[in-house]
Coordinates of C-alpha atoms in Angstrom, one line a residue:
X27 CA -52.6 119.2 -55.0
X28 CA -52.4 120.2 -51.3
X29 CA -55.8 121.4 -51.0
X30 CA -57.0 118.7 -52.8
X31 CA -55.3 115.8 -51.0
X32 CA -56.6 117.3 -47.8
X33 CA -60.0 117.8 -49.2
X34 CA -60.2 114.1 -49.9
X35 CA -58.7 112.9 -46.5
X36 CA -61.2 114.9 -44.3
X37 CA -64.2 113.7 -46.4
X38 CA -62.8 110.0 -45.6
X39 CA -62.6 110.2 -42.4
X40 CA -65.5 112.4 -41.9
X41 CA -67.6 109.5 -43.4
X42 CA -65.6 107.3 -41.1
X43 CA -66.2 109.0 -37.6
X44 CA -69.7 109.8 -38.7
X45 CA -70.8 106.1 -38.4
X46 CA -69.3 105.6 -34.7
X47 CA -72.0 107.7 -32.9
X48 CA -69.6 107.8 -29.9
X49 CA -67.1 110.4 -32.1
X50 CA -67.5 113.6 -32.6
X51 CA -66.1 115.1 -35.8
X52 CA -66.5 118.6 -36.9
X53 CA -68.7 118.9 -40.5
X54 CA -66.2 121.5 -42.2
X55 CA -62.3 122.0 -42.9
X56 CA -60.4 124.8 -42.1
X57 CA -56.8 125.1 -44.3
X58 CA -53.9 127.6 -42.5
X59 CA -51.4 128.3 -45.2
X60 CA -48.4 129.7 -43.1
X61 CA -45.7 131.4 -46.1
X62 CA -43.1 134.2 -46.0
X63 CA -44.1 134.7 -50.2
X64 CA -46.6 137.4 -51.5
X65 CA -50.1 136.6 -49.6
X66 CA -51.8 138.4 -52.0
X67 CA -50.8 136.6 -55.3
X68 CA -51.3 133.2 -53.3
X69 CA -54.8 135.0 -52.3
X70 CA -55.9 135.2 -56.0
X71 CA -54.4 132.2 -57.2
X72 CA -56.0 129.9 -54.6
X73 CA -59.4 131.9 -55.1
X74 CA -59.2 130.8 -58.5
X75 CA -58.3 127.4 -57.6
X76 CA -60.9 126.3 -55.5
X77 CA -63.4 127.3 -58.4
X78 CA -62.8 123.7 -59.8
X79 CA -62.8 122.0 -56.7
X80 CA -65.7 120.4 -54.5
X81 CA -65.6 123.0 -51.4
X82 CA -68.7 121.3 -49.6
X83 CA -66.6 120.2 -46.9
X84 CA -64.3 123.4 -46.9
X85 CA -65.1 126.3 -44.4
X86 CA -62.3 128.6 -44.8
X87 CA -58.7 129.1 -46.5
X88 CA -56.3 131.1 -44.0
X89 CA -53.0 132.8 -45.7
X90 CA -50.8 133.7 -43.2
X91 CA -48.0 135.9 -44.2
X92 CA -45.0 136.2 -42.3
X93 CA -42.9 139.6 -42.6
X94 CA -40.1 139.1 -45.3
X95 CA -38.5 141.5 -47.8
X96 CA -39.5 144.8 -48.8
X97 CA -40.9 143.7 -51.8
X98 CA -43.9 142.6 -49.6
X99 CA -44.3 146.5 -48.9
X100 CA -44.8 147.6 -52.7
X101 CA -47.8 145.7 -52.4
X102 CA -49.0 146.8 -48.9
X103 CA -51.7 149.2 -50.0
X104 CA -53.3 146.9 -52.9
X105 CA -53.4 144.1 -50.1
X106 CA -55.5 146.1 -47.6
X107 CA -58.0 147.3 -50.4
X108 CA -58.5 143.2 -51.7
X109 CA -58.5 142.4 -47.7
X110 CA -61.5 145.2 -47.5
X111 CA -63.4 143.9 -50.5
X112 CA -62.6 140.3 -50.3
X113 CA -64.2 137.3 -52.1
X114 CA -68.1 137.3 -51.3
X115 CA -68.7 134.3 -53.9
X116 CA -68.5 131.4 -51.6
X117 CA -69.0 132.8 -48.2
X118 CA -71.8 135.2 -47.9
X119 CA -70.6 137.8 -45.0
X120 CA -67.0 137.0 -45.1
X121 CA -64.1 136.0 -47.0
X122 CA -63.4 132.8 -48.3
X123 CA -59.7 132.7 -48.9
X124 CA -58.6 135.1 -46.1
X125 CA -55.4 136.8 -46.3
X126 CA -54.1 138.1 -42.8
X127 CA -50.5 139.9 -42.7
X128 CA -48.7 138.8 -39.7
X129 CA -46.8 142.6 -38.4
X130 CA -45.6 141.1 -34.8
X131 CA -44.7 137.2 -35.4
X132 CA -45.0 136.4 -31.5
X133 CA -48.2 138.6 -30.4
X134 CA -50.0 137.5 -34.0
X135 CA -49.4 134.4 -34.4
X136 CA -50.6 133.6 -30.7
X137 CA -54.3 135.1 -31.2
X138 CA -54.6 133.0 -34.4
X139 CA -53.1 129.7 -32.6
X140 CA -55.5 130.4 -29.6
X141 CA -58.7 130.8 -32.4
X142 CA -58.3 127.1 -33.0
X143 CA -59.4 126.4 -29.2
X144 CA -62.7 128.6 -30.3
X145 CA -65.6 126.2 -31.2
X146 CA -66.4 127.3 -34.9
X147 CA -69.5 124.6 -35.6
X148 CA -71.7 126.5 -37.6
X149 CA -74.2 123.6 -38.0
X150 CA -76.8 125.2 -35.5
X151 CA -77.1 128.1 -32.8
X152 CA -75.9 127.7 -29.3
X153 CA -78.3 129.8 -27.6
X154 CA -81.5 131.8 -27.9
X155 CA -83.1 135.1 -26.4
X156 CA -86.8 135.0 -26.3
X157 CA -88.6 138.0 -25.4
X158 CA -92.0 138.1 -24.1
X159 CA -94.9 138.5 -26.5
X160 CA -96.9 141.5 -27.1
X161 CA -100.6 140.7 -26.2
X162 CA -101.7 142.4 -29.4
X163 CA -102.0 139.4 -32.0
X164 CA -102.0 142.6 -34.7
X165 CA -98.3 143.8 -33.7
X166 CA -95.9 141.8 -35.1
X167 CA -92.8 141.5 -32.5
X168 CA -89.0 140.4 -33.0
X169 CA -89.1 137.9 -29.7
X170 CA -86.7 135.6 -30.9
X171 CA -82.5 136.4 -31.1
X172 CA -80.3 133.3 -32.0
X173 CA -76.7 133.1 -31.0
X174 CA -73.4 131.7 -31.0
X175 CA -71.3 131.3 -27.7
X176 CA -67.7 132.0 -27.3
X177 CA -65.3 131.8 -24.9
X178 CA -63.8 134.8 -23.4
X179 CA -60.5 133.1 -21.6
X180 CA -59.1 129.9 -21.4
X181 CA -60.6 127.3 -18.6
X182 CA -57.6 128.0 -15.3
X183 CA -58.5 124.9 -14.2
X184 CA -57.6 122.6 -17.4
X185 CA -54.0 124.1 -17.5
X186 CA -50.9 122.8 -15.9
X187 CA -50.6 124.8 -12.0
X188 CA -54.2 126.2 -12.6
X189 CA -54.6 126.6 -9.2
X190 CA -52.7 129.6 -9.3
X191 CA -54.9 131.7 -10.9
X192 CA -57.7 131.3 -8.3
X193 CA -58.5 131.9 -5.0
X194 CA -59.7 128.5 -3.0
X195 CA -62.4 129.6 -0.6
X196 CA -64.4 126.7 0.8
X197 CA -62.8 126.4 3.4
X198 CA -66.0 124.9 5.2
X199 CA -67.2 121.9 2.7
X200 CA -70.3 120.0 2.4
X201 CA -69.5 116.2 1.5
X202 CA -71.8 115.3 -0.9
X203 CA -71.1 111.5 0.0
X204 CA -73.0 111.5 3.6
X205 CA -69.8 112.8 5.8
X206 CA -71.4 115.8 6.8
X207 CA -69.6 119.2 7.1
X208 CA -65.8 118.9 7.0
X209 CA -63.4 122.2 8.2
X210 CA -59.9 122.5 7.3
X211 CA -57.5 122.0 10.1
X212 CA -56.4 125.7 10.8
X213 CA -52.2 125.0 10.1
X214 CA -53.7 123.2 6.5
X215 CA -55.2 126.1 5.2
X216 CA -52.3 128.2 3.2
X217 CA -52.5 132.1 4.2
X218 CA -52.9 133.4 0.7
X219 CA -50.9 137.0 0.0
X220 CA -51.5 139.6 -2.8
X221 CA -49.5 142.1 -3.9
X222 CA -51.0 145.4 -4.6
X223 CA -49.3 146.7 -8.4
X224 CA -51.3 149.2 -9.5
X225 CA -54.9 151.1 -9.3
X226 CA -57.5 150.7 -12.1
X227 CA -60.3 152.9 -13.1
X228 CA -63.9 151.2 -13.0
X229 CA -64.2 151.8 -16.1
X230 CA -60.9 149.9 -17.8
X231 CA -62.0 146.3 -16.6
X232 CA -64.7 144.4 -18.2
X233 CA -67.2 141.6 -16.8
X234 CA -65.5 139.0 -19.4
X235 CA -62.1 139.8 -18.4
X236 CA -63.0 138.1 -15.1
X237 CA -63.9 134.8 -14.0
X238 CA -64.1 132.0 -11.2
X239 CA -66.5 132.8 -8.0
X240 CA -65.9 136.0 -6.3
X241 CA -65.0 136.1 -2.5
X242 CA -66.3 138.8 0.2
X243 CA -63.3 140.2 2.1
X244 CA -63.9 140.6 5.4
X245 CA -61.3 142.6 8.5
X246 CA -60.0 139.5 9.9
X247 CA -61.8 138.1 13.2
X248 CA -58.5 135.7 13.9
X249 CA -57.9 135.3 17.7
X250 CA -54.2 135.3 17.3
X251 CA -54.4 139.1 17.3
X252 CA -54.7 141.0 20.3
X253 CA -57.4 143.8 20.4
X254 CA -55.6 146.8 19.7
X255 CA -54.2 145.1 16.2
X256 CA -57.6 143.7 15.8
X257 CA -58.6 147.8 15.8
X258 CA -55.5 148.8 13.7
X259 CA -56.4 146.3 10.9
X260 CA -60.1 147.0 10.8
X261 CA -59.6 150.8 10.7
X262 CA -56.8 150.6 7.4
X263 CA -59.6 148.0 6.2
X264 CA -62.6 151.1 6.1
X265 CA -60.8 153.3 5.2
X266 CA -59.5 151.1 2.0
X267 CA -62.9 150.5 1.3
X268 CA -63.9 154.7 1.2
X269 CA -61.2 155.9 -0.8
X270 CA -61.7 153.1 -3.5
X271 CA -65.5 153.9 -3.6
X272 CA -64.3 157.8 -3.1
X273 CA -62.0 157.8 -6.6
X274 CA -64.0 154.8 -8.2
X275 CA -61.0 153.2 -8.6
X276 CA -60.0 149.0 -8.1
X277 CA -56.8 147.5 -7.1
X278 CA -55.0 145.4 -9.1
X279 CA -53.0 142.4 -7.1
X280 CA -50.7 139.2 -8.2
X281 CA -50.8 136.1 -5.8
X282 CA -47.2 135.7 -4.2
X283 CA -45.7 132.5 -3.4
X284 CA -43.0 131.6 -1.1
X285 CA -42.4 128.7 -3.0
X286 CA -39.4 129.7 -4.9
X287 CA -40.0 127.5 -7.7
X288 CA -43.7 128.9 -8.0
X289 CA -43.0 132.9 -7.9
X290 CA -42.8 133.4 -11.6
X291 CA -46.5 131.7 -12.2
X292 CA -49.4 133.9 -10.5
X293 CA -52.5 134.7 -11.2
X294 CA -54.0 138.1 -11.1
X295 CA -56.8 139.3 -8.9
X296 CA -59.1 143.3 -8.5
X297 CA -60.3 144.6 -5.4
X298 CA -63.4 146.6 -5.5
X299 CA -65.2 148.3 -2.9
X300 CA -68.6 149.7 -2.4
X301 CA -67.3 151.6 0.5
X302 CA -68.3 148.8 3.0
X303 CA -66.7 145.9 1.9
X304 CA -64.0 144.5 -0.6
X305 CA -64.9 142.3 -3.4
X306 CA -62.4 139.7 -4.7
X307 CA -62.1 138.6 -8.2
X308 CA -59.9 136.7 -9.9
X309 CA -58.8 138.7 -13.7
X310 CA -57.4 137.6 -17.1
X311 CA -54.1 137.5 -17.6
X312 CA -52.2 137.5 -21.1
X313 CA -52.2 133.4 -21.3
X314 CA -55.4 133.1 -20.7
X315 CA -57.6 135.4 -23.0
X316 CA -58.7 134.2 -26.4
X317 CA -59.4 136.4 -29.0
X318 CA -62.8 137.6 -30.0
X319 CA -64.4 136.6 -33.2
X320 CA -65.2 139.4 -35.9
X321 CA -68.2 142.1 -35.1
X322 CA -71.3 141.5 -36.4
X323 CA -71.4 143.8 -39.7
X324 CA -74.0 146.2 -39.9
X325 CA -77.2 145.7 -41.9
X326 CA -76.5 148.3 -44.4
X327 CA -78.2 146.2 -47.3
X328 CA -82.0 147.0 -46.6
X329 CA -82.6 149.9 -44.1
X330 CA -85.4 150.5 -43.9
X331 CA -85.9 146.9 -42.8
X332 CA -83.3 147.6 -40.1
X333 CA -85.0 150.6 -38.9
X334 CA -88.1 148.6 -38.5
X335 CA -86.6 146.0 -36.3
X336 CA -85.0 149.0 -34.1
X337 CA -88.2 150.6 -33.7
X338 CA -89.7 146.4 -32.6
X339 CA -86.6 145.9 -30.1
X340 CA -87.2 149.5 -28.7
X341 CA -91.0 148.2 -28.1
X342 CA -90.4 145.3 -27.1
X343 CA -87.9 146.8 -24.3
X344 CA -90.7 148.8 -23.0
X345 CA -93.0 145.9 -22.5
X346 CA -90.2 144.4 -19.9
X347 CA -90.8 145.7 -16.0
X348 CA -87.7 147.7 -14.9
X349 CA -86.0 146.7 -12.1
X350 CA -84.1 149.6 -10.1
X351 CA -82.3 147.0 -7.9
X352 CA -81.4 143.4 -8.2
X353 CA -82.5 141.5 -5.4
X354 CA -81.6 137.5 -5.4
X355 CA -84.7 137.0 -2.8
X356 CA -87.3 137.7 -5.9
X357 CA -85.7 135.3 -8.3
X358 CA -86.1 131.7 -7.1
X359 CA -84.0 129.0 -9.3
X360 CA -86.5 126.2 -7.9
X361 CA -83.6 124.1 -6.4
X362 CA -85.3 123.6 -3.1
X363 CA -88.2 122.4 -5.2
X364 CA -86.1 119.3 -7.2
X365 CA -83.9 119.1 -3.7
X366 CA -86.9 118.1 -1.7
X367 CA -88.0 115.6 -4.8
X368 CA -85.0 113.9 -5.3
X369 CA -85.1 113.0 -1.4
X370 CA -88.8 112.0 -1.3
X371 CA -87.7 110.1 -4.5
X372 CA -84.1 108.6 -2.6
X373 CA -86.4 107.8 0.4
X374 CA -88.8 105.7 -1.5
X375 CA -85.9 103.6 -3.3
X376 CA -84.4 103.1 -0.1
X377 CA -87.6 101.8 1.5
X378 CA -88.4 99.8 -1.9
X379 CA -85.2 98.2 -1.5
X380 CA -85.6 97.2 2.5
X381 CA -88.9 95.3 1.4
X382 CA -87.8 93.6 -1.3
X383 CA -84.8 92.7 1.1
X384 CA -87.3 91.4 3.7
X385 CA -89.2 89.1 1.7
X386 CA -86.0 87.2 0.4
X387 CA -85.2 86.8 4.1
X388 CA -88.8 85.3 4.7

């Protein structure tokens, strides 16, 4: 009566939101059953149930189940061969009524709460790789990949105290609104401190566990220092820089605060080093990542099909020049290009507008 009741509530005011254009409402339901009973009866029974229901509307059934008694564990080994096989009826690829048994109540419980900040519309792809060509109208090419984006980490900046888990480092600012170039007054600018907690092997961080712009660090040029600390200071700099690069390590760092309200909220950051210089980076911490959806499962249906489109993706990777080094200077974005436009276009209004200004003063 549940399911049903919700069933009926979300098609009313799906049909509601869908004629005010200015709304947004997602196309499918998602139910979360959250219960300390037997997940795996509940499983079947509500597999069974939505049978005689319309499910047009309904994306997913999610049972939760929290640890209780031991009679949950007699049925521990049936669940995880059901969970394996699962119900392929509605859902091609994936379960429709999904059973997940919660183990740690704090940790798993937080990954499934933070899943409901993923965007799950399903009604069309978010992005697309297209692949050059081949010039042979007889070879018939996979150029086209279609894709879903998801997030790797929540936004810093749309939480409460964001600002901690960045770095600000436009010091010098352009104002946008005709004002020129603006500098920080020298006391305004906060002298931001790291602490150094542990080193990390290259290999143990990965690109999405980092975000926000990443900052050059440079020994300091301050003339508040006399010389011989000026020399001190670059000299424990360099050699930072060669050992990193040396052992292929990073250094992991927190943001301190002398703010004694503040110290118990910082952001993590990684140095890295390519023996000349340090890198800054801003790194996930445990609030902010979000879970990753399920792997893609493999194509285990038709291979000789999938062997095929290996052979096609291992072509077309051969028809793509190989660049040995990156180098920004060969990849223009065309910004100058609009920049200069959208002047030649601002000028012209702005003349346009002294005419017309003119002749009502004639």
């Amino acid at each position: 009566m549940a399911i049903q009741s919700l069933l009926e509530e979300f098609k009313s005011k799906s049909e509601l939101m869908s004629s005010n254009s200015k709304w947004r409402f997602p196309s499918q339901l998602q139910i979360t059953l959250v219960t300390s009973k037997n997940g795996l009866e509940i499983q079947q029974y509500l597999e069974e149930t939505v049978q005689n229901m319309n499910i047009a509307k309904l994306r997913k059934i999610q049972v939760l189940q929290l640890p209780n008694t031991m009679e949950n564990l007699i049925c521990e080994n049936n669940t995880i061969d059901l969970e394996q096989k699962g119900s392929t009826h509605f859902v091609r690829g994936s379960e429709f009524v999904e059973l997940i048994k919660i183990r740690e109540i704090k940790k798993d419980l937080e990954n499934i709460f933070k899943t409901w900040l993923l965007d799950c519309d399903i009604d069309r792809e978010h992005l697309r790789i297209i692949f050059p060509h081949s010039t042979d109208v007889h070879d018939f090419t996979y150029s086209l990949i279609k894709c879903d984006i998801a997030e790797c980490l929540i936004n810093p900046l749309s939480l409460p105290f964001g600002h901690r888990y960045q770095i600000q480092t436009d010091f010098c600012s352009i104002q946008l609104g005709g004002s020129g170039i603006t500098k920080s007054i020298g006391n305004d600018v906060s002298i931001y401190e790291l602490e150094v907690v542990a080193c990390l092997s290259s290999s143990s961080i990965c690109q999405s566990q980092l975000f926000g712009q990443p900052g050059r660090l440079y020994p300091t040029q301050c003339w508040h220092l006399d010389w011989e600390e000026h020399l001190i200071n670059r000299q424990i700099y360099i050699s930072l820089c060669k050992k990193l690069l040396e052992r292929d390590q990073y250094l992991l760092t927190r943001l301190k605060e002398h703010f004694h309200n503040m110290n118990e909220l910082a952001g993590y950051f990684i140095l890295q080093s390519d023996g000349s210089e340090l890198l800054l980076n801003a790194v996930v911490s445990a609030e902010l990542v979000l879970p990753t959806r399920e792997n893609v499962r493999s194509c285990t249906s038709n291979e000789k099909m999938a062997h095929e489109i290996l052979n096609e993706m291992g072509d077309s990777l051969d028809r793509l020049p190989l660049i040995q080094e990156f180098e920004p200077s060969d990849f223009s974005s065309g910004l100058y290009s609009m920049l200069s436009r959208n002047l030649k276009h601002t000028s012209v209004s702005i003349v346009d507008h002294n005419d017309s200004y003119r002749t009502e003063l004639n």
